[in-house]
Short mmCIF file of C-alpha atoms and ligand atoms in Angstrom, two decimals:
data_model
loop_
_atom_site.label_atom_id
_atom_site.label_comp_id
_atom_site.label_asym_id
_atom_site.label_seq_id
_atom_site.Cartn_x
_atom_site.Cartn_y
_atom_site.Cartn_z
CA UNK A 232 -58.77 132.62 233.54
CA UNK A 233 -58.02 130.98 230.22
CA UNK A 234 -59.23 132.08 226.85
CA UNK A 235 -59.89 129.22 224.50
CA UNK A 236 -58.70 129.37 220.95
CA UNK A 237 -60.43 128.31 217.78
CA UNK A 238 -57.78 126.86 215.57
CA UNK A 239 -54.18 126.54 214.65
CA UNK A 240 -52.36 129.52 213.17
CA UNK A 241 -51.16 128.72 209.69
CA UNK A 242 -47.38 128.75 209.76
CA UNK A 243 -45.47 128.60 206.52
CA UNK A 244 -41.75 128.99 206.89
CA UNK A 245 -40.16 131.59 209.06
CA UNK A 246 -42.30 134.73 209.15
CA UNK A 247 -40.40 136.36 211.97
CA UNK A 248 -39.65 139.98 211.35
CA UNK A 249 -36.04 140.88 211.94
CA UNK A 250 -36.30 144.61 211.53
CA UNK A 251 -38.84 147.26 212.37
CA UNK A 252 -40.41 147.35 208.92
CA UNK A 253 -43.54 145.29 208.59
CA UNK A 254 -44.37 145.09 204.93
CA UNK A 255 -47.46 142.86 205.06
CA UNK A 256 -50.58 143.56 207.13
CA UNK A 257 -49.86 142.72 210.76
CA UNK A 258 -51.05 139.44 212.19
CA UNK A 259 -52.09 141.47 215.21
CA UNK A 260 -52.87 145.09 214.39
CA UNK A 261 -53.78 147.92 216.71
CA UNK A 262 -55.13 151.10 215.18
CA UNK A 263 -55.60 154.32 217.21
CA UNK A 264 -56.16 152.28 220.35
CA UNK A 265 -56.70 154.24 223.56
CA UNK A 266 -57.89 153.24 227.01
CA UNK A 267 -58.98 155.51 229.81
CA UNK A 268 -59.98 154.49 233.33
CA UNK A 269 -61.82 157.54 234.69
CA UNK A 270 -59.17 160.28 234.60
CA UNK A 271 -56.29 157.88 233.91
CA UNK A 272 -55.07 157.73 230.30
CA UNK A 273 -53.64 154.21 230.56
CA UNK A 274 -53.04 153.80 226.80
CA UNK A 275 -52.86 156.71 224.37
CA UNK A 276 -53.50 156.38 220.64
CA UNK A 277 -51.41 153.30 219.83
CA UNK A 278 -50.74 152.08 216.30
CA UNK A 279 -48.64 149.01 215.69
CA UNK A 280 -48.48 145.64 213.93
CA UNK A 281 -47.16 142.32 215.17
CA UNK A 282 -46.13 139.89 212.43
CA UNK A 283 -47.07 136.21 212.23
CA UNK A 284 -44.65 134.02 214.20
CA UNK A 285 -42.97 137.01 215.80
CA UNK A 286 -41.74 137.11 219.39
CA UNK A 287 -42.93 140.59 220.31
CA UNK A 288 -42.29 142.14 223.71
CA UNK A 289 -43.93 145.07 225.42
CA UNK A 290 -41.36 146.49 227.82
CA UNK A 291 -41.76 149.38 230.23
CA UNK A 292 -41.91 150.47 233.84
CA UNK A 293 -44.82 149.71 236.14
CA UNK A 294 -47.95 151.60 235.13
CA UNK A 295 -46.81 152.33 231.57
CA UNK A 296 -49.79 150.52 230.02
CA UNK A 297 -48.33 147.18 228.84
CA UNK A 298 -50.78 144.93 230.66
CA UNK A 299 -53.73 147.03 229.57
CA UNK A 300 -52.68 146.59 225.92
CA UNK A 301 -52.32 142.83 226.42
CA UNK A 302 -55.75 142.66 228.06
CA UNK A 303 -57.30 144.59 225.18
CA UNK A 304 -55.82 142.09 222.69
CA UNK A 305 -57.16 139.23 224.86
CA UNK A 306 -60.56 140.88 225.16
CA UNK A 307 -60.54 141.09 228.97
CA UNK A 308 -60.57 144.86 228.66
CA UNK A 309 -62.59 146.85 226.12
CA UNK A 310 -60.92 149.61 224.10
CA UNK A 311 -62.06 153.20 224.70
CA UNK A 312 -61.29 154.06 221.06
CA UNK A 313 -59.66 152.25 218.14
CA UNK A 314 -59.62 148.75 216.69
CA UNK A 315 -57.80 145.48 217.32
CA UNK A 316 -57.58 142.93 214.55
CA UNK A 317 -56.01 139.51 214.18
CA UNK A 318 -55.17 138.12 210.77
CA UNK A 319 -57.20 140.85 209.10
CA UNK A 320 -60.35 140.24 211.15
CA UNK A 321 -61.59 143.09 213.35
CA UNK A 322 -62.00 141.49 216.78
CA UNK A 323 -62.55 144.68 218.78
CA UNK A 324 -66.00 143.69 219.93
CA UNK A 325 -65.53 139.91 220.17
CA UNK A 326 -65.72 138.22 223.58
CA UNK A 327 -62.42 136.75 224.90
CA UNK A 328 -63.45 133.15 224.14
CA UNK A 329 -64.23 134.05 220.52
CA UNK A 330 -60.69 135.31 219.88
CA UNK A 331 -57.93 133.07 218.50
CA UNK A 332 -55.65 133.96 221.37
CA UNK A 333 -54.69 132.36 224.64
CA UNK A 334 -53.13 133.90 227.74
CA UNK A 335 -50.47 132.68 230.16
CA UNK A 336 -50.42 134.52 233.48
CA UNK A 337 -47.73 134.91 236.11
CA UNK A 338 -49.78 133.02 238.71
CA UNK A 339 -50.15 129.91 236.47
CA UNK A 340 -53.92 129.57 237.18
CA UNK A 341 -53.77 125.75 237.31
CA UNK A 342 -56.66 123.79 238.86
CA UNK A 343 -55.24 122.57 242.21
CA UNK A 344 -57.34 119.40 242.49
CA UNK A 345 -56.56 118.12 238.97
CA UNK A 346 -53.48 116.19 237.89
CA UNK A 347 -51.08 117.83 235.48
CA UNK A 348 -52.40 115.64 232.68
CA UNK A 349 -56.01 116.66 233.47
CA UNK A 350 -55.05 120.32 233.74
CA UNK A 351 -53.56 120.23 230.25
CA UNK A 352 -56.49 118.23 228.86
CA UNK A 353 -59.08 120.58 230.38
CA UNK A 354 -59.38 123.04 227.49
CA UNK A 355 -59.69 120.19 224.99
CA UNK A 356 -62.41 118.62 227.12
CA UNK A 357 -64.47 121.82 227.05
CA UNK A 358 -64.11 121.71 223.28
CA UNK A 359 -65.50 118.19 223.31
CA UNK A 360 -62.38 116.55 221.90
CA UNK A 361 -62.70 112.76 222.41
CA UNK A 362 -60.76 111.25 225.34
CA UNK A 363 -58.05 109.31 223.43
CA UNK A 364 -57.30 112.28 221.19
CA UNK A 365 -57.14 114.79 224.02
CA UNK A 366 -54.92 112.46 226.06
CA UNK A 367 -52.58 112.20 223.08
CA UNK A 368 -52.46 115.94 222.46
CA UNK A 369 -51.99 116.74 226.16
CA UNK A 370 -49.16 114.21 226.47
CA UNK A 371 -47.50 115.76 223.46
CA UNK A 372 -47.76 119.26 224.96
CA UNK A 373 -46.42 118.03 228.31
CA UNK A 374 -43.54 116.35 226.50
CA UNK A 375 -42.78 119.59 224.68
CA UNK A 376 -42.16 121.30 228.03
CA UNK A 377 -40.20 118.21 229.19
CA UNK A 378 -42.42 117.25 232.08
CA UNK A 379 -43.82 113.85 231.06
CA UNK A 380 -42.42 112.35 234.27
CA UNK A 381 -44.71 114.50 236.47
CA UNK A 382 -47.93 114.16 234.43
CA UNK A 383 -49.69 112.24 237.24
CA UNK A 384 -48.89 114.74 239.98
CA UNK A 385 -51.00 117.55 241.38
CA UNK A 386 -49.86 121.17 240.82
CA UNK A 387 -48.71 121.66 244.45
CA UNK A 388 -46.27 118.76 243.97
CA UNK A 389 -44.39 120.76 241.32
CA UNK A 390 -41.80 123.52 241.61
CA UNK A 391 -42.62 127.07 240.49
CA UNK A 392 -40.71 126.60 237.23
CA UNK A 393 -42.47 123.32 236.52
CA UNK A 394 -45.87 124.88 237.20
CA UNK A 395 -45.05 127.69 234.81
CA UNK A 396 -44.08 125.19 232.11
CA UNK A 397 -47.39 123.35 232.64
CA UNK A 398 -49.30 126.63 232.34
CA UNK A 399 -47.51 127.04 229.02
CA UNK A 400 -48.34 123.48 227.92
CA UNK A 401 -51.98 124.09 228.80
CA UNK A 402 -52.02 127.14 226.57
CA UNK A 403 -50.06 125.52 223.73
CA UNK A 404 -52.26 122.45 223.55
CA UNK A 405 -55.10 124.67 222.34
CA UNK A 406 -52.94 125.77 219.42
CA UNK A 407 -53.73 129.47 219.59
CA UNK A 408 -52.69 131.73 216.73
CA UNK A 409 -51.39 134.20 219.27
CA UNK A 410 -50.15 133.52 222.77
CA UNK A 411 -50.27 136.42 225.21
CA UNK A 412 -47.87 136.18 228.13
CA UNK A 413 -48.16 138.57 231.07
CA UNK A 414 -44.87 138.54 233.00
CA UNK A 415 -44.99 134.73 232.99
CA UNK A 416 -41.54 134.41 234.56
CA UNK A 417 -42.04 137.12 237.18
CA UNK A 418 -42.37 134.72 240.11
CA UNK A 419 -39.25 132.67 239.34
CA UNK A 420 -35.77 133.15 240.80
CA UNK A 421 -33.03 134.51 238.57
CA UNK A 422 -31.42 131.25 237.51
CA UNK A 423 -34.68 129.48 236.73
CA UNK A 424 -35.91 132.59 234.99
CA UNK A 425 -32.92 132.54 232.66
CA UNK A 426 -33.39 128.84 231.91
CA UNK A 427 -37.05 129.44 231.16
CA UNK A 428 -36.24 132.38 228.89
CA UNK A 429 -34.17 130.08 226.69
CA UNK A 430 -36.86 127.38 226.79
CA UNK A 431 -39.68 129.75 225.99
CA UNK A 432 -37.80 131.06 223.00
CA UNK A 433 -37.15 127.52 221.72
CA UNK A 434 -40.78 126.49 222.23
CA UNK A 435 -41.98 129.61 220.44
CA UNK A 436 -39.67 129.00 217.50
CA UNK A 437 -40.65 125.34 217.21
CA UNK A 438 -44.38 125.94 217.56
CA UNK A 439 -44.29 128.94 215.19
CA UNK A 440 -46.88 130.77 217.32
CA UNK A 441 -46.91 134.56 217.61
CA UNK A 442 -45.89 135.48 221.18
CA UNK A 443 -46.83 138.80 222.74
CA UNK A 444 -44.84 139.07 225.92
CA UNK A 445 -45.15 141.66 228.70
CA UNK A 446 -42.15 142.34 230.91
CA UNK A 447 -40.45 145.15 232.79
CA UNK A 448 -37.10 143.33 232.58
CA UNK A 449 -35.01 144.75 229.74
CA UNK A 450 -32.53 141.87 229.63
CA UNK A 451 -35.38 139.40 229.34
CA UNK A 452 -36.95 141.37 226.50
CA UNK A 453 -33.61 141.76 224.70
CA UNK A 454 -32.79 138.09 225.01
CA UNK A 455 -35.99 136.68 223.58
CA UNK A 456 -37.63 139.20 221.30
CA UNK A 457 -37.60 139.75 217.59
CA UNK A 458 -38.87 143.26 218.34
CA UNK A 459 -39.52 145.28 221.45
CA UNK A 460 -42.04 148.08 222.02
CA UNK A 461 -40.73 150.31 224.80
CA UNK A 462 -43.66 151.82 226.73
CA UNK A 463 -43.73 155.01 228.74
CA UNK A 464 -46.87 156.66 230.14
CA UNK A 465 -49.29 154.79 227.89
CA UNK A 466 -47.33 155.45 224.70
CA UNK A 467 -44.73 153.56 222.71
CA UNK A 468 -41.50 155.55 222.89
CA UNK A 469 -39.73 153.27 220.43
CA UNK A 470 -40.41 150.06 218.55
CA UNK A 471 -37.54 148.10 217.05
CA UNK A 472 -35.23 145.11 217.21
CA UNK A 473 -33.18 144.67 220.40
CA UNK A 474 -30.21 146.11 218.46
CA UNK A 475 -32.13 149.15 217.29
CA UNK A 476 -33.53 150.11 220.67
CA UNK A 477 -30.21 149.55 222.45
CA UNK A 478 -27.81 151.06 219.91
CA UNK A 479 -30.02 153.84 218.59
CA UNK A 480 -32.43 154.83 221.32
CA UNK A 481 -34.77 157.50 220.04
CA UNK A 482 -35.29 159.16 223.44
CA UNK A 483 -33.39 159.62 226.69
CA UNK A 484 -36.05 157.46 228.39
CA UNK A 485 -35.33 154.51 226.08
CA UNK A 486 -31.55 154.95 226.49
CA UNK A 487 -31.95 154.93 230.26
CA UNK A 488 -34.45 152.06 230.40
CA UNK A 489 -32.39 149.70 228.24
CA UNK A 490 -29.11 149.25 230.05
CA UNK A 491 -26.83 151.79 231.65
CA UNK A 492 -26.15 155.01 229.77
CA UNK A 493 -23.77 157.94 229.83
CA UNK A 494 -26.16 160.66 228.70
CA UNK A 495 -24.51 163.99 228.01
CA UNK A 496 -25.91 167.27 226.81
CA UNK A 497 -25.23 170.98 226.73
CA UNK A 498 -21.80 172.09 227.97
CA UNK A 499 -20.92 168.58 229.10
CA UNK A 500 -21.54 167.15 225.64
CA UNK A 501 -19.72 170.07 224.02
CA UNK A 502 -16.66 169.49 226.20
CA UNK A 503 -16.50 165.75 225.54
CA UNK A 504 -17.83 165.16 222.04
CA UNK A 505 -17.78 168.63 220.51
CA UNK A 506 -21.52 169.16 220.11
CA UNK A 507 -24.31 170.34 222.39
CA UNK A 508 -27.21 167.99 221.53
CA UNK A 509 -28.15 164.97 223.63
CA UNK A 510 -25.69 162.09 223.16
CA UNK A 511 -25.13 158.69 224.74
CA UNK A 512 -22.04 156.53 225.12
CA UNK A 513 -22.65 153.05 226.49
CA UNK A 514 -20.38 152.17 229.45
CA UNK A 515 -18.96 149.07 227.75
CA UNK A 516 -17.63 151.30 224.96
CA UNK A 517 -15.58 153.45 227.36
CA UNK A 518 -12.09 152.13 228.04
CA UNK A 519 -9.85 153.29 230.86
CA UNK A 520 -6.06 153.67 230.68
CA UNK A 521 -3.26 155.09 232.82
CA UNK A 522 -2.32 158.82 232.66
CA UNK A 523 -0.67 160.02 229.46
CA UNK A 524 -2.46 157.54 227.19
CA UNK A 525 -3.09 158.91 223.71
CA UNK A 526 -6.30 157.88 221.89
CA UNK A 527 -6.17 156.01 218.58
CA UNK A 528 -7.21 157.61 215.33
CA UNK A 529 -11.03 158.03 215.19
CA UNK A 530 -11.20 157.97 219.00
CA UNK A 531 -11.51 160.66 221.65
CA UNK A 532 -10.31 160.88 225.23
CA UNK A 533 -10.68 162.77 228.48
CA UNK A 534 -8.65 162.69 231.69
CA UNK A 535 -10.29 162.08 235.03
CA UNK A 536 -10.12 160.37 238.40
CA UNK A 537 -11.81 157.21 239.61
CA UNK A 538 -14.56 157.91 242.15
CA UNK A 539 -16.19 154.47 242.44
CA UNK A 540 -15.29 150.86 241.67
CA UNK A 541 -17.74 147.94 241.86
CA UNK A 542 -16.76 144.33 241.22
CA UNK A 543 -19.73 142.27 239.97
CA UNK A 544 -18.04 138.96 239.13
CA UNK A 545 -17.98 138.90 235.34
CA UNK A 546 -17.62 142.69 235.09
CA UNK A 547 -16.12 145.64 236.90
CA UNK A 548 -17.93 148.97 236.90
CA UNK A 549 -15.71 152.02 237.28
CA UNK A 550 -17.14 155.52 237.66
CA UNK A 551 -14.89 158.49 236.93
CA UNK A 552 -15.22 162.26 237.30
CA UNK A 553 -13.69 163.85 234.21
CA UNK A 554 -11.61 167.02 234.31
CA UNK A 555 -14.52 168.65 232.45
CA UNK A 556 -16.83 167.79 235.38
CA UNK A 557 -18.81 164.93 233.78
CA UNK A 558 -19.53 161.64 235.52
CA UNK A 559 -18.77 158.70 233.22
CA UNK A 560 -19.44 155.02 233.84
CA UNK A 561 -17.15 152.43 232.27
CA UNK A 562 -17.74 148.69 232.42
CA UNK A 563 -15.22 146.04 231.46
CA UNK A 564 -15.10 142.27 231.40
CA UNK A 565 -12.95 140.79 234.17
CA UNK A 566 -10.59 138.93 231.90
CA UNK A 567 -7.85 139.19 234.52
CA UNK A 568 -7.90 138.42 238.25
CA UNK A 569 -8.59 141.37 240.59
CA UNK A 570 -5.36 143.21 241.46
CA UNK A 571 -3.94 142.82 237.93
CA UNK A 572 -2.09 145.90 236.72
CA UNK A 573 -5.04 146.90 234.49
CA UNK A 574 -7.50 147.21 237.38
CA UNK A 575 -8.26 150.59 238.95
CA UNK A 576 -8.90 151.87 242.46
CA UNK A 577 -10.70 154.93 243.80
CA UNK A 578 -8.48 158.01 243.45
CA UNK A 579 -6.49 156.69 240.46
CA UNK A 580 -5.84 159.18 237.67
CA UNK A 581 -7.09 157.75 234.35
CA UNK A 582 -7.66 158.54 230.71
CA UNK A 583 -11.03 157.44 229.33
CA UNK A 584 -11.25 156.74 225.59
CA UNK A 585 -14.08 155.89 223.22
CA UNK A 586 -14.43 155.52 219.49
CA UNK A 587 -16.25 158.41 217.85
CA UNK A 588 -18.66 156.05 216.08
CA UNK A 589 -19.80 154.86 219.51
CA UNK A 590 -21.31 158.23 220.35
CA UNK A 591 -25.05 157.87 219.66
CA UNK A 592 -27.04 161.02 219.00
CA UNK A 593 -30.47 161.04 220.58
CA UNK A 594 -33.06 163.06 218.65
CA UNK A 595 -34.83 165.73 220.74
P1 ATP B 714 -47.26 146.72 235.64
O1 ATP B 714 -45.91 146.36 235.08
O2 ATP B 714 -47.18 147.27 237.04
O3 ATP B 714 -48.30 145.65 235.47
P2 ATP B 714 -48.27 148.09 233.30
O4 ATP B 714 -47.26 148.80 232.47
O5 ATP B 714 -48.73 146.78 232.83
O6 ATP B 714 -47.77 148.01 234.79
P3 ATP B 714 -51.04 148.80 233.39
O7 ATP B 714 -51.38 147.73 234.38
O8 ATP B 714 -51.45 148.61 231.99
O9 ATP B 714 -49.48 149.10 233.43
O10 ATP B 714 -51.64 150.18 233.94
C1 ATP B 714 -51.57 151.39 233.21
C2 ATP B 714 -52.28 152.48 234.00
O11 ATP B 714 -53.67 152.21 234.06
C3 ATP B 714 -51.83 152.61 235.44
O12 ATP B 714 -51.84 153.96 235.80
C4 ATP B 714 -52.88 151.83 236.19
O13 ATP B 714 -52.98 152.30 237.52
C5 ATP B 714 -54.12 152.11 235.38
N1 ATP B 714 -55.10 151.02 235.46
C6 ATP B 714 -54.94 149.76 235.00
N2 ATP B 714 -56.06 149.02 235.19
C7 ATP B 714 -56.95 149.84 235.81
C8 ATP B 714 -58.30 149.68 236.27
N3 ATP B 714 -58.95 148.53 236.12
N4 ATP B 714 -58.88 150.75 236.85
C9 ATP B 714 -58.25 151.93 236.96
N5 ATP B 714 -56.99 152.16 236.55
C10 ATP B 714 -56.34 151.12 235.98
#
């Protein structure tokens, strides 16, 4: 299903928001939005703003409410309470086709019997745009996703990645103010997915359209987004730039969902960092050395033994059990070949060090 848009979002300069403070009214604003399905509280009292031209991601595990929020912005789902507005206009009760948004789905939703060119022209045709003009605009959109050479083919004659790019062209040609993307890269293999992430980001920047992107893949969200809303059980646990949510997670859930964490609390935290609250040290900030190593100024250390080593190509992951009983994960770049004197094996005695400023306190 495609939602048709009304007009082109006005884009003046770079309106992307690079931190979590939105000073002007949001381009997309949700106020006290909740959604219940029978007994299920799918979305609970959400309030947030998405700025014009922003690449905004909703990230979270399955069932956390991301898709429901996207569908409420699109108008496919009604809100139980609250309001949704775009560019200052309350659209809560508008039908999907009356909203200035467009949606790209994971399953592409292309018409199988129409050529690529006709698929991309379709929305313009329903808007009664004259043939020469719609052919020109469609060709331009197809060129933007670099697929002019397949414009005469049918969808089944394209690869998955190409079909996804056409689905994007079909949405872009309608020049929506806001493009909603529901796990659009979910069906692609890892390599193609990474290529498409870079392309999507470039297309978004060039077109200056606000993207609202749903994913459960934290690397994907980090790579593309200006800001990320991390969802858990129908609520936003944290909203911030990729840096903010990774470096200063506000809850243990966010720390655990975005990358690998060494979460310590109580006696474990007291023994290692000298305080009992919940703290986190990212594995890439923990360095391992041979026995007897003394930490630098402003760093701390603990002795331990290696209990697990995993080689993953670019990185090696080493897990140690510290003499204080904690389990710490350390990751390092494989700058040397395996077997180099700096590599560790299970059973090795080690000293783990970290800089004190790399200990992040998680509010409780
Ligand atoms: P996924 O990544 O698996 O798509 P999600 O984070 O997008 O998950 P939603 O699809 O928004 O999550 O679902 C949130 C909650 O609402 C879930 O518990 C889901 O089962 C429930 N839900 C969603 N749609 C409906 C529906 N039409 N009827 C009943 N319950 C629903």
